[in-house]
mmCIF file with all atom_site columns, C-alpha atoms in Angstrom:
data_model
loop_
_atom_site.group_PDB
_atom_site.id
_atom_site.type_symbol
_atom_site.label_atom_id
_atom_site.label_alt_id
_atom_site.label_comp_id
_atom_site.label_asym_id
_atom_site.label_entity_id
_atom_site.label_seq_id
_atom_site.pdbx_PDB_ins_code
_atom_site.Cartn_x
_atom_site.Cartn_y
_atom_site.Cartn_z
_atom_site.occupancy
_atom_site.B_iso_or_equiv
_atom_site.pdbx_formal_charge
_atom_site.auth_seq_id
_atom_site.auth_comp_id
_atom_site.auth_asym_id
_atom_site.auth_atom_id
_atom_site.pdbx_PDB_model_num
ATOM 1   C CA . MET A 1 1   ? -30.155 -2.318 -20.480 1.00 42.00 ? 1   MET A CA 1
ATOM 2   C CA . ASP A 1 2   ? -29.911 -2.464 -16.743 1.00 41.00 ? 2   ASP A CA 1
ATOM 3   C CA . THR A 1 3   ? -27.324 -0.672 -14.649 1.00 44.00 ? 3   THR A CA 1
ATOM 4   C CA . ASN A 1 4   ? -27.246 -0.233 -10.898 1.00 46.00 ? 4   ASN A CA 1
ATOM 5   C CA . ASN A 1 5   ? -30.626 -2.011 -10.769 1.00 46.00 ? 5   ASN A CA 1
ATOM 6   C CA . LYS A 1 6   ? -32.222 0.882  -12.650 1.00 67.00 ? 6   LYS A CA 1
ATOM 7   C CA . LYS A 1 7   ? -34.135 0.122  -15.813 1.00 83.00 ? 7   LYS A CA 1
ATOM 8   C CA . VAL A 1 8   ? -33.477 2.615  -18.602 1.00 86.00 ? 8   VAL A CA 1
ATOM 9   C CA . ASN A 1 9   ? -36.555 4.600  -19.544 1.00 93.00 ? 9   ASN A CA 1
ATOM 10  C CA . THR A 1 10  ? -36.223 3.927  -23.295 1.00 95.00 ? 10  THR A CA 1
ATOM 11  C CA . GLU A 1 11  ? -39.276 6.006  -24.178 1.00 96.00 ? 11  GLU A CA 1
ATOM 12  C CA . LEU A 1 12  ? -37.790 9.083  -22.488 1.00 97.00 ? 12  LEU A CA 1
ATOM 13  C CA . LEU A 1 13  ? -34.342 8.366  -23.940 1.00 97.00 ? 13  LEU A CA 1
ATOM 14  C CA . ASN A 1 14  ? -35.742 8.071  -27.476 1.00 97.00 ? 14  ASN A CA 1
ATOM 15  C CA . GLU A 1 15  ? -37.746 11.269 -27.023 1.00 97.00 ? 15  GLU A CA 1
ATOM 16  C CA . ILE A 1 16  ? -34.636 13.182 -25.899 1.00 97.00 ? 16  ILE A CA 1
ATOM 17  C CA . LEU A 1 17  ? -32.532 11.764 -28.741 1.00 97.00 ? 17  LEU A CA 1
ATOM 18  C CA . SER A 1 18  ? -35.103 12.415 -31.467 1.00 97.00 ? 18  SER A CA 1
ATOM 19  C CA . ASN A 1 19  ? -35.915 15.946 -30.270 1.00 97.00 ? 19  ASN A CA 1
ATOM 20  C CA . ARG A 1 20  ? -32.296 16.691 -29.359 1.00 97.00 ? 20  ARG A CA 1
ATOM 21  C CA . GLU A 1 21  ? -33.584 18.451 -26.287 1.00 97.00 ? 21  GLU A CA 1
ATOM 22  C CA . GLY A 1 22  ? -35.015 17.705 -22.882 1.00 97.00 ? 22  GLY A CA 1
ATOM 23  C CA . ASP A 1 23  ? -35.438 18.872 -19.350 1.00 97.00 ? 23  ASP A CA 1
ATOM 24  C CA . VAL A 1 24  ? -32.086 18.737 -17.570 1.00 97.00 ? 24  VAL A CA 1
ATOM 25  C CA . SER A 1 25  ? -33.566 16.566 -14.787 1.00 97.00 ? 25  SER A CA 1
ATOM 26  C CA . ASP A 1 26  ? -34.708 14.011 -17.402 1.00 97.00 ? 26  ASP A CA 1
ATOM 27  C CA . VAL A 1 27  ? -31.276 14.022 -19.069 1.00 98.00 ? 27  VAL A CA 1
ATOM 28  C CA . LEU A 1 28  ? -29.604 13.454 -15.703 1.00 97.00 ? 28  LEU A CA 1
ATOM 29  C CA . ARG A 1 29  ? -32.039 10.637 -14.877 1.00 97.00 ? 29  ARG A CA 1
ATOM 30  C CA . ILE A 1 30  ? -31.217 8.936  -18.210 1.00 98.00 ? 30  ILE A CA 1
ATOM 31  C CA . TYR A 1 31  ? -27.476 9.432  -17.632 1.00 98.00 ? 31  TYR A CA 1
ATOM 32  C CA . ASP A 1 32  ? -27.788 7.789  -14.224 1.00 97.00 ? 32  ASP A CA 1
ATOM 33  C CA . GLN A 1 33  ? -29.586 4.779  -15.759 1.00 97.00 ? 33  GLN A CA 1
ATOM 34  C CA . LEU A 1 34  ? -27.058 4.126  -18.546 1.00 98.00 ? 34  LEU A CA 1
ATOM 35  C CA . GLU A 1 35  ? -23.957 1.933  -18.310 1.00 97.00 ? 35  GLU A CA 1
ATOM 36  C CA . PRO A 1 36  ? -20.489 3.411  -17.852 1.00 98.00 ? 36  PRO A CA 1
ATOM 37  C CA . VAL A 1 37  ? -17.898 2.869  -20.602 1.00 98.00 ? 37  VAL A CA 1
ATOM 38  C CA . ASN A 1 38  ? -14.209 2.073  -20.425 1.00 98.00 ? 38  ASN A CA 1
ATOM 39  C CA . LEU A 1 39  ? -11.327 3.870  -22.141 1.00 98.00 ? 39  LEU A CA 1
ATOM 40  C CA . ASP A 1 40  ? -11.007 1.366  -25.012 1.00 98.00 ? 40  ASP A CA 1
ATOM 41  C CA . PHE A 1 41  ? -14.681 1.811  -25.887 1.00 98.00 ? 41  PHE A CA 1
ATOM 42  C CA . MET A 1 42  ? -14.069 5.495  -26.644 1.00 98.00 ? 42  MET A CA 1
ATOM 43  C CA . THR A 1 43  ? -11.212 4.944  -29.110 1.00 97.00 ? 43  THR A CA 1
ATOM 44  C CA . GLY A 1 44  ? -12.058 6.317  -32.547 1.00 96.00 ? 44  GLY A CA 1
ATOM 45  C CA . ARG A 1 45  ? -13.741 9.226  -34.252 1.00 96.00 ? 45  ARG A CA 1
ATOM 46  C CA . TRP A 1 46  ? -17.088 10.473 -32.938 1.00 98.00 ? 46  TRP A CA 1
ATOM 47  C CA . LYS A 1 47  ? -19.571 12.884 -34.521 1.00 97.00 ? 47  LYS A CA 1
ATOM 48  C CA . GLY A 1 48  ? -21.589 14.885 -32.038 1.00 97.00 ? 48  GLY A CA 1
ATOM 49  C CA . TYR A 1 49  ? -24.693 16.910 -31.454 1.00 97.00 ? 49  TYR A CA 1
ATOM 50  C CA . GLU A 1 50  ? -25.977 18.753 -28.438 1.00 96.00 ? 50  GLU A CA 1
ATOM 51  C CA . ILE A 1 51  ? -28.986 18.032 -26.294 1.00 97.00 ? 51  ILE A CA 1
ATOM 52  C CA . LYS A 1 52  ? -30.582 21.380 -25.520 1.00 97.00 ? 52  LYS A CA 1
ATOM 53  C CA . THR A 1 53  ? -31.520 21.726 -21.857 1.00 97.00 ? 53  THR A CA 1
ATOM 54  C CA . GLY A 1 54  ? -31.349 25.487 -21.337 1.00 93.00 ? 54  GLY A CA 1
ATOM 55  C CA . HIS A 1 55  ? -27.601 25.473 -20.607 1.00 92.00 ? 55  HIS A CA 1
ATOM 56  C CA . SER A 1 56  ? -25.730 28.678 -21.471 1.00 87.00 ? 56  SER A CA 1
ATOM 57  C CA . LEU A 1 57  ? -23.798 26.849 -24.239 1.00 88.00 ? 57  LEU A CA 1
ATOM 58  C CA . ASP A 1 58  ? -26.959 25.587 -25.981 1.00 90.00 ? 58  ASP A CA 1
ATOM 59  C CA . GLY A 1 59  ? -27.060 26.482 -29.659 1.00 87.00 ? 59  GLY A CA 1
ATOM 60  C CA . MET A 1 60  ? -23.371 27.294 -30.099 1.00 85.00 ? 60  MET A CA 1
ATOM 61  C CA . LEU A 1 61  ? -22.009 24.034 -31.519 1.00 84.00 ? 61  LEU A CA 1
ATOM 62  C CA . VAL A 1 62  ? -23.961 23.629 -34.760 1.00 83.00 ? 62  VAL A CA 1
ATOM 63  C CA . PRO A 1 63  ? -23.389 27.179 -36.078 1.00 87.00 ? 63  PRO A CA 1
ATOM 64  C CA . SER A 1 64  ? -19.709 26.990 -35.069 1.00 88.00 ? 64  SER A CA 1
ATOM 65  C CA . GLY A 1 65  ? -19.163 24.014 -37.400 1.00 90.00 ? 65  GLY A CA 1
ATOM 66  C CA . TRP A 1 66  ? -18.447 21.545 -34.597 1.00 93.00 ? 66  TRP A CA 1
ATOM 67  C CA . TYR A 1 67  ? -18.033 17.977 -35.846 1.00 96.00 ? 67  TYR A CA 1
ATOM 68  C CA . GLY A 1 68  ? -17.162 16.050 -32.677 1.00 97.00 ? 68  GLY A CA 1
ATOM 69  C CA . LYS A 1 69  ? -14.158 14.425 -30.971 1.00 97.00 ? 69  LYS A CA 1
ATOM 70  C CA . VAL A 1 70  ? -11.319 12.045 -31.852 1.00 97.00 ? 70  VAL A CA 1
ATOM 71  C CA . PHE A 1 71  ? -9.911  9.637  -29.268 1.00 97.00 ? 71  PHE A CA 1
ATOM 72  C CA . LYS A 1 72  ? -6.636  8.205  -30.631 1.00 96.00 ? 72  LYS A CA 1
ATOM 73  C CA . SER A 1 73  ? -5.521  6.811  -27.260 1.00 97.00 ? 73  SER A CA 1
ATOM 74  C CA . PRO A 1 74  ? -6.036  7.651  -23.597 1.00 98.00 ? 74  PRO A CA 1
ATOM 75  C CA . GLU A 1 75  ? -3.176  10.162 -23.860 1.00 98.00 ? 75  GLU A CA 1
ATOM 76  C CA . GLU A 1 76  ? -4.078  11.635 -27.258 1.00 97.00 ? 76  GLU A CA 1
ATOM 77  C CA . VAL A 1 77  ? -7.545  13.123 -27.511 1.00 98.00 ? 77  VAL A CA 1
ATOM 78  C CA . HIS A 1 78  ? -8.722  15.881 -29.836 1.00 97.00 ? 78  HIS A CA 1
ATOM 79  C CA . PRO A 1 79  ? -11.710 17.285 -27.902 1.00 97.00 ? 79  PRO A CA 1
ATOM 80  C CA . LEU A 1 80  ? -12.830 19.946 -30.373 1.00 95.00 ? 80  LEU A CA 1
ATOM 81  C CA . VAL A 1 81  ? -12.918 18.893 -34.020 1.00 96.00 ? 81  VAL A CA 1
ATOM 82  C CA . PHE A 1 82  ? -14.617 21.143 -36.568 1.00 93.00 ? 82  PHE A CA 1
ATOM 83  C CA . PHE A 1 83  ? -15.663 21.005 -40.193 1.00 92.00 ? 83  PHE A CA 1
ATOM 84  C CA . ALA A 1 84  ? -13.523 23.035 -42.571 1.00 87.00 ? 84  ALA A CA 1
ATOM 85  C CA . LYS A 1 85  ? -15.372 25.523 -44.751 1.00 80.00 ? 85  LYS A CA 1
ATOM 86  C CA . ASN A 1 86  ? -15.857 22.956 -47.570 1.00 79.00 ? 86  ASN A CA 1
ATOM 87  C CA . LYS A 1 87  ? -17.423 20.374 -45.184 1.00 81.00 ? 87  LYS A CA 1
ATOM 88  C CA . THR A 1 88  ? -15.178 17.609 -46.606 1.00 84.00 ? 88  THR A CA 1
ATOM 89  C CA . GLN A 1 89  ? -12.289 18.112 -44.193 1.00 90.00 ? 89  GLN A CA 1
ATOM 90  C CA . LEU A 1 90  ? -11.962 18.279 -40.429 1.00 93.00 ? 90  LEU A CA 1
ATOM 91  C CA . TYR A 1 91  ? -9.527  20.136 -38.219 1.00 93.00 ? 91  TYR A CA 1
ATOM 92  C CA . ALA A 1 92  ? -8.771  20.121 -34.500 1.00 95.00 ? 92  ALA A CA 1
ATOM 93  C CA . VAL A 1 93  ? -8.930  23.294 -32.431 1.00 94.00 ? 93  VAL A CA 1
ATOM 94  C CA . ASN A 1 94  ? -6.711  24.143 -29.481 1.00 92.00 ? 94  ASN A CA 1
ATOM 95  C CA . PRO A 1 95  ? -9.218  24.404 -26.583 1.00 91.00 ? 95  PRO A CA 1
ATOM 96  C CA . LYS A 1 96  ? -6.852  26.728 -24.713 1.00 90.00 ? 96  LYS A CA 1
ATOM 97  C CA . LYS A 1 97  ? -7.518  29.391 -27.362 1.00 88.00 ? 97  LYS A CA 1
ATOM 98  C CA . LEU A 1 98  ? -11.312 29.256 -27.016 1.00 80.00 ? 98  LEU A CA 1
ATOM 99  C CA . SER A 1 99  ? -13.339 30.947 -24.329 1.00 73.00 ? 99  SER A CA 1
ATOM 100 C CA . MET A 1 100 ? -16.337 29.007 -23.071 1.00 68.00 ? 100 MET A CA 1
ATOM 101 C CA . ASP A 1 101 ? -17.640 32.065 -21.239 1.00 66.00 ? 101 ASP A CA 1
ATOM 102 C CA . VAL A 1 102 ? -18.185 34.405 -24.184 1.00 65.00 ? 102 VAL A CA 1
ATOM 103 C CA . LYS A 1 103 ? -21.560 34.159 -25.908 1.00 70.00 ? 103 LYS A CA 1
ATOM 104 C CA . VAL A 1 104 ? -21.284 34.883 -29.648 1.00 73.00 ? 104 VAL A CA 1
ATOM 105 C CA . PRO A 1 105 ? -24.420 35.417 -31.751 1.00 74.00 ? 105 PRO A CA 1
ATOM 106 C CA . ASN A 1 106 ? -25.244 32.209 -33.630 1.00 72.00 ? 106 ASN A CA 1
ATOM 107 C CA . ASN A 1 107 ? -25.480 33.993 -36.982 1.00 74.00 ? 107 ASN A CA 1
ATOM 108 C CA . ILE A 1 108 ? -21.801 35.012 -36.902 1.00 81.00 ? 108 ILE A CA 1
ATOM 109 C CA . ILE A 1 109 ? -20.074 32.244 -34.941 1.00 81.00 ? 109 ILE A CA 1
ATOM 110 C CA . GLY A 1 110 ? -19.438 30.123 -38.065 1.00 79.00 ? 110 GLY A CA 1
ATOM 111 C CA . VAL A 1 111 ? -17.846 33.068 -39.865 1.00 82.00 ? 111 VAL A CA 1
ATOM 112 C CA . LEU A 1 112 ? -15.655 33.812 -36.851 1.00 85.00 ? 112 LEU A CA 1
ATOM 113 C CA . MET A 1 113 ? -14.554 30.166 -36.569 1.00 83.00 ? 113 MET A CA 1
ATOM 114 C CA . SER A 1 114 ? -13.676 30.100 -40.263 1.00 83.00 ? 114 SER A CA 1
ATOM 115 C CA . LEU A 1 115 ? -11.653 33.324 -40.017 1.00 84.00 ? 115 LEU A CA 1
ATOM 116 C CA . ALA A 1 116 ? -9.905  32.177 -36.834 1.00 86.00 ? 116 ALA A CA 1
ATOM 117 C CA . LYS A 1 117 ? -9.055  28.687 -38.146 1.00 86.00 ? 117 LYS A CA 1
ATOM 118 C CA . PRO A 1 118 ? -5.340  29.464 -38.804 1.00 86.00 ? 118 PRO A CA 1
ATOM 119 C CA . PHE A 1 119 ? -4.996  30.749 -35.240 1.00 89.00 ? 119 PHE A CA 1
ATOM 120 C CA . LEU A 1 120 ? -7.088  28.031 -33.552 1.00 91.00 ? 120 LEU A CA 1
ATOM 121 C CA . GLN A 1 121 ? -6.055  24.920 -35.515 1.00 89.00 ? 121 GLN A CA 1
ATOM 122 C CA . THR A 1 122 ? -3.667  22.465 -33.881 1.00 94.00 ? 122 THR A CA 1
ATOM 123 C CA . LYS A 1 123 ? -2.143  19.047 -34.465 1.00 94.00 ? 123 LYS A CA 1
ATOM 124 C CA . LYS A 1 124 ? -1.516  18.522 -30.744 1.00 95.00 ? 124 LYS A CA 1
ATOM 125 C CA . SER A 1 125 ? -4.039  16.742 -28.596 1.00 96.00 ? 125 SER A CA 1
ATOM 126 C CA . GLY A 1 126 ? -5.854  18.889 -26.069 1.00 97.00 ? 126 GLY A CA 1
ATOM 127 C CA . ALA A 1 127 ? -7.208  16.299 -23.650 1.00 98.00 ? 127 ALA A CA 1
ATOM 128 C CA . ARG A 1 128 ? -6.833  12.811 -22.239 1.00 98.00 ? 128 ARG A CA 1
ATOM 129 C CA . LEU A 1 129 ? -9.113  9.999  -21.073 1.00 98.00 ? 129 LEU A CA 1
ATOM 130 C CA . ARG A 1 130 ? -9.335  8.666  -17.539 1.00 98.00 ? 130 ARG A CA 1
ATOM 131 C CA . MET A 1 131 ? -11.769 6.578  -15.540 1.00 98.00 ? 131 MET A CA 1
ATOM 132 C CA . ILE A 1 132 ? -13.369 9.042  -13.132 1.00 98.00 ? 132 ILE A CA 1
ATOM 133 C CA . GLU A 1 133 ? -16.285 8.705  -10.769 1.00 97.00 ? 133 GLU A CA 1
ATOM 134 C CA . TYR A 1 134 ? -19.156 11.042 -11.597 1.00 97.00 ? 134 TYR A CA 1
ATOM 135 C CA . ARG A 1 135 ? -22.717 10.834 -10.316 1.00 97.00 ? 135 ARG A CA 1
ATOM 136 C CA . GLY A 1 136 ? -21.880 7.641  -8.426  1.00 96.00 ? 136 GLY A CA 1
ATOM 137 C CA . LYS A 1 137 ? -20.157 5.590  -11.126 1.00 97.00 ? 137 LYS A CA 1
ATOM 138 C CA . ALA A 1 138 ? -16.676 5.381  -12.636 1.00 98.00 ? 138 ALA A CA 1
ATOM 139 C CA . THR A 1 139 ? -16.781 5.907  -16.399 1.00 98.00 ? 139 THR A CA 1
ATOM 140 C CA . ALA A 1 140 ? -14.534 7.060  -19.246 1.00 98.00 ? 140 ALA A CA 1
ATOM 141 C CA . THR A 1 141 ? -14.018 10.780 -18.837 1.00 98.00 ? 141 THR A CA 1
ATOM 142 C CA . MET A 1 142 ? -12.276 13.228 -21.134 1.00 98.00 ? 142 MET A CA 1
ATOM 143 C CA . GLN A 1 143 ? -10.192 15.762 -19.210 1.00 98.00 ? 143 GLN A CA 1
ATOM 144 C CA . TYR A 1 144 ? -9.179  18.937 -21.017 1.00 97.00 ? 144 TYR A CA 1
ATOM 145 C CA . ASP A 1 145 ? -5.462  19.688 -20.618 1.00 97.00 ? 145 ASP A CA 1
ATOM 146 C CA . ASP A 1 146 ? -5.847  23.432 -20.070 1.00 94.00 ? 146 ASP A CA 1
ATOM 147 C CA . LYS A 1 147 ? -9.407  23.924 -18.869 1.00 94.00 ? 147 LYS A CA 1
ATOM 148 C CA . PRO A 1 148 ? -11.204 22.822 -15.694 1.00 95.00 ? 148 PRO A CA 1
ATOM 149 C CA . ILE A 1 149 ? -13.625 20.696 -17.722 1.00 95.00 ? 149 ILE A CA 1
ATOM 150 C CA . ASN A 1 150 ? -14.428 16.982 -17.707 1.00 97.00 ? 150 ASN A CA 1
ATOM 151 C CA . ASP A 1 151 ? -16.725 15.279 -20.224 1.00 98.00 ? 151 ASP A CA 1
ATOM 152 C CA . HIS A 1 152 ? -18.226 12.091 -18.743 1.00 98.00 ? 152 HIS A CA 1
ATOM 153 C CA . PHE A 1 153 ? -19.595 9.394  -21.082 1.00 98.00 ? 153 PHE A CA 1
ATOM 154 C CA . VAL A 1 154 ? -22.164 6.632  -20.671 1.00 98.00 ? 154 VAL A CA 1
ATOM 155 C CA . LYS A 1 155 ? -23.277 4.044  -23.203 1.00 98.00 ? 155 LYS A CA 1
ATOM 156 C CA . ILE A 1 156 ? -26.537 4.389  -25.109 1.00 98.00 ? 156 ILE A CA 1
ATOM 157 C CA . ASP A 1 157 ? -25.549 1.549  -27.458 1.00 97.00 ? 157 ASP A CA 1
ATOM 158 C CA . GLU A 1 158 ? -22.384 0.128  -29.066 1.00 97.00 ? 158 GLU A CA 1
ATOM 159 C CA . ASN A 1 159 ? -21.964 3.217  -31.260 1.00 98.00 ? 159 ASN A CA 1
ATOM 160 C CA . THR A 1 160 ? -23.550 6.014  -29.220 1.00 98.00 ? 160 THR A CA 1
ATOM 161 C CA . VAL A 1 161 ? -22.737 7.705  -25.920 1.00 98.00 ? 161 VAL A CA 1
ATOM 162 C CA . LEU A 1 162 ? -24.365 10.416 -23.857 1.00 98.00 ? 162 LEU A CA 1
ATOM 163 C CA . GLY A 1 163 ? -21.883 12.997 -22.603 1.00 98.00 ? 163 GLY A CA 1
ATOM 164 C CA . LEU A 1 164 ? -22.183 15.469 -19.767 1.00 98.00 ? 164 LEU A CA 1
ATOM 165 C CA . MET A 1 165 ? -19.748 18.367 -19.574 1.00 96.00 ? 165 MET A CA 1
ATOM 166 C CA . ASP A 1 166 ? -18.787 19.078 -15.976 1.00 95.00 ? 166 ASP A CA 1
ATOM 167 C CA . LYS A 1 167 ? -17.198 22.555 -15.919 1.00 92.00 ? 167 LYS A CA 1
ATOM 168 C CA . LYS A 1 168 ? -15.759 23.942 -12.709 1.00 92.00 ? 168 LYS A CA 1
ATOM 169 C CA . GLY A 1 169 ? -17.996 26.745 -11.527 1.00 89.00 ? 169 GLY A CA 1
ATOM 170 C CA . ASP A 1 170 ? -21.143 25.407 -13.211 1.00 87.00 ? 170 ASP A CA 1
ATOM 171 C CA . SER A 1 171 ? -23.914 23.832 -11.184 1.00 88.00 ? 171 SER A CA 1
ATOM 172 C CA . PRO A 1 172 ? -23.420 20.054 -10.851 1.00 85.00 ? 172 PRO A CA 1
ATOM 173 C CA . ASN A 1 173 ? -27.159 19.771 -11.447 1.00 89.00 ? 173 ASN A CA 1
ATOM 174 C CA . PHE A 1 174 ? -26.987 21.615 -14.766 1.00 93.00 ? 174 PHE A CA 1
ATOM 175 C CA . PRO A 1 175 ? -24.210 20.162 -16.963 1.00 95.00 ? 175 PRO A CA 1
ATOM 176 C CA . TYR A 1 176 ? -24.019 20.716 -20.720 1.00 95.00 ? 176 TYR A CA 1
ATOM 177 C CA . ALA A 1 177 ? -25.388 17.608 -22.482 1.00 97.00 ? 177 ALA A CA 1
ATOM 178 C CA . PHE A 1 178 ? -24.423 16.115 -25.838 1.00 98.00 ? 178 PHE A CA 1
ATOM 179 C CA . VAL A 1 179 ? -24.403 12.863 -27.787 1.00 98.00 ? 179 VAL A CA 1
ATOM 180 C CA . LEU A 1 180 ? -21.502 11.294 -29.677 1.00 98.00 ? 180 LEU A CA 1
ATOM 181 C CA . GLU A 1 181 ? -22.013 8.733  -32.462 1.00 98.00 ? 181 GLU A CA 1
ATOM 182 C CA . ARG A 1 182 ? -19.127 6.549  -33.610 1.00 98.00 ? 182 ARG A CA 1
ATOM 183 C CA . ASP A 1 183 ? -18.024 7.663  -37.081 1.00 96.00 ? 183 ASP A CA 1
ATOM 184 C CA . ASN A 1 184 ? -14.956 5.648  -38.057 1.00 86.00 ? 184 ASN A CA 1
ATOM 185 C CA . GLU A 1 185 ? -16.270 4.978  -41.570 1.00 85.00 ? 185 GLU A CA 1
ATOM 186 C CA . SER A 1 186 ? -16.771 8.516  -42.909 1.00 85.00 ? 186 SER A CA 1
ATOM 187 C CA . ASN A 1 187 ? -14.507 9.887  -45.614 1.00 83.00 ? 187 ASN A CA 1
ATOM 188 C CA . TYR A 1 188 ? -13.746 13.218 -43.961 1.00 85.00 ? 188 TYR A CA 1
ATOM 189 C CA . GLN A 1 189 ? -10.063 14.047 -44.286 1.00 83.00 ? 189 GLN A CA 1
ATOM 190 C CA . ILE A 1 190 ? -8.384  15.016 -41.065 1.00 83.00 ? 190 ILE A CA 1
ATOM 191 C CA . LYS A 1 191 ? -4.733  15.856 -40.445 1.00 71.00 ? 191 LYS A CA 1
ATOM 192 C CA . PHE A 1 192 ? -3.123  15.458 -37.045 1.00 72.00 ? 192 PHE A CA 1
#
């Protein structure tokens, strides 16, 4: 892979992916070396995991039951999709009803998400995709409808992207990092 005349440091990339953590400067360097993606590339269902960098949101997704994201079209994106209690079904959450500024202890966040499911669940999309320039390149970016947050994606391979969450008020040099893996073949039931 070669983008902007920068060779991707595959050893560092593989280390970050296998450990699911890394120094934020290394994650940003890898992001800058990877190719941008277009809107069509993002269509589908994606399972995610975080890359721990010391961000304030680190450690919240797994215990909350987060599954990933679903991109039906550029205008219909479900940015927060979670596992139901039985782990065989998925449901979308209305991002407007979640606070990203409240830190909940990891040992109770899953219980709270399960109890709040009837209140949080939605069939409406909560985001859209646009091509937006970030860190010097235009790439597919998910914009939340009701939050000042953009998730920017770059291509690791045909079925994997690195995402950086750019939240208004956060340092541009310390975004929340995560990976999405294409998951169009799984049997999880989801109702939109």
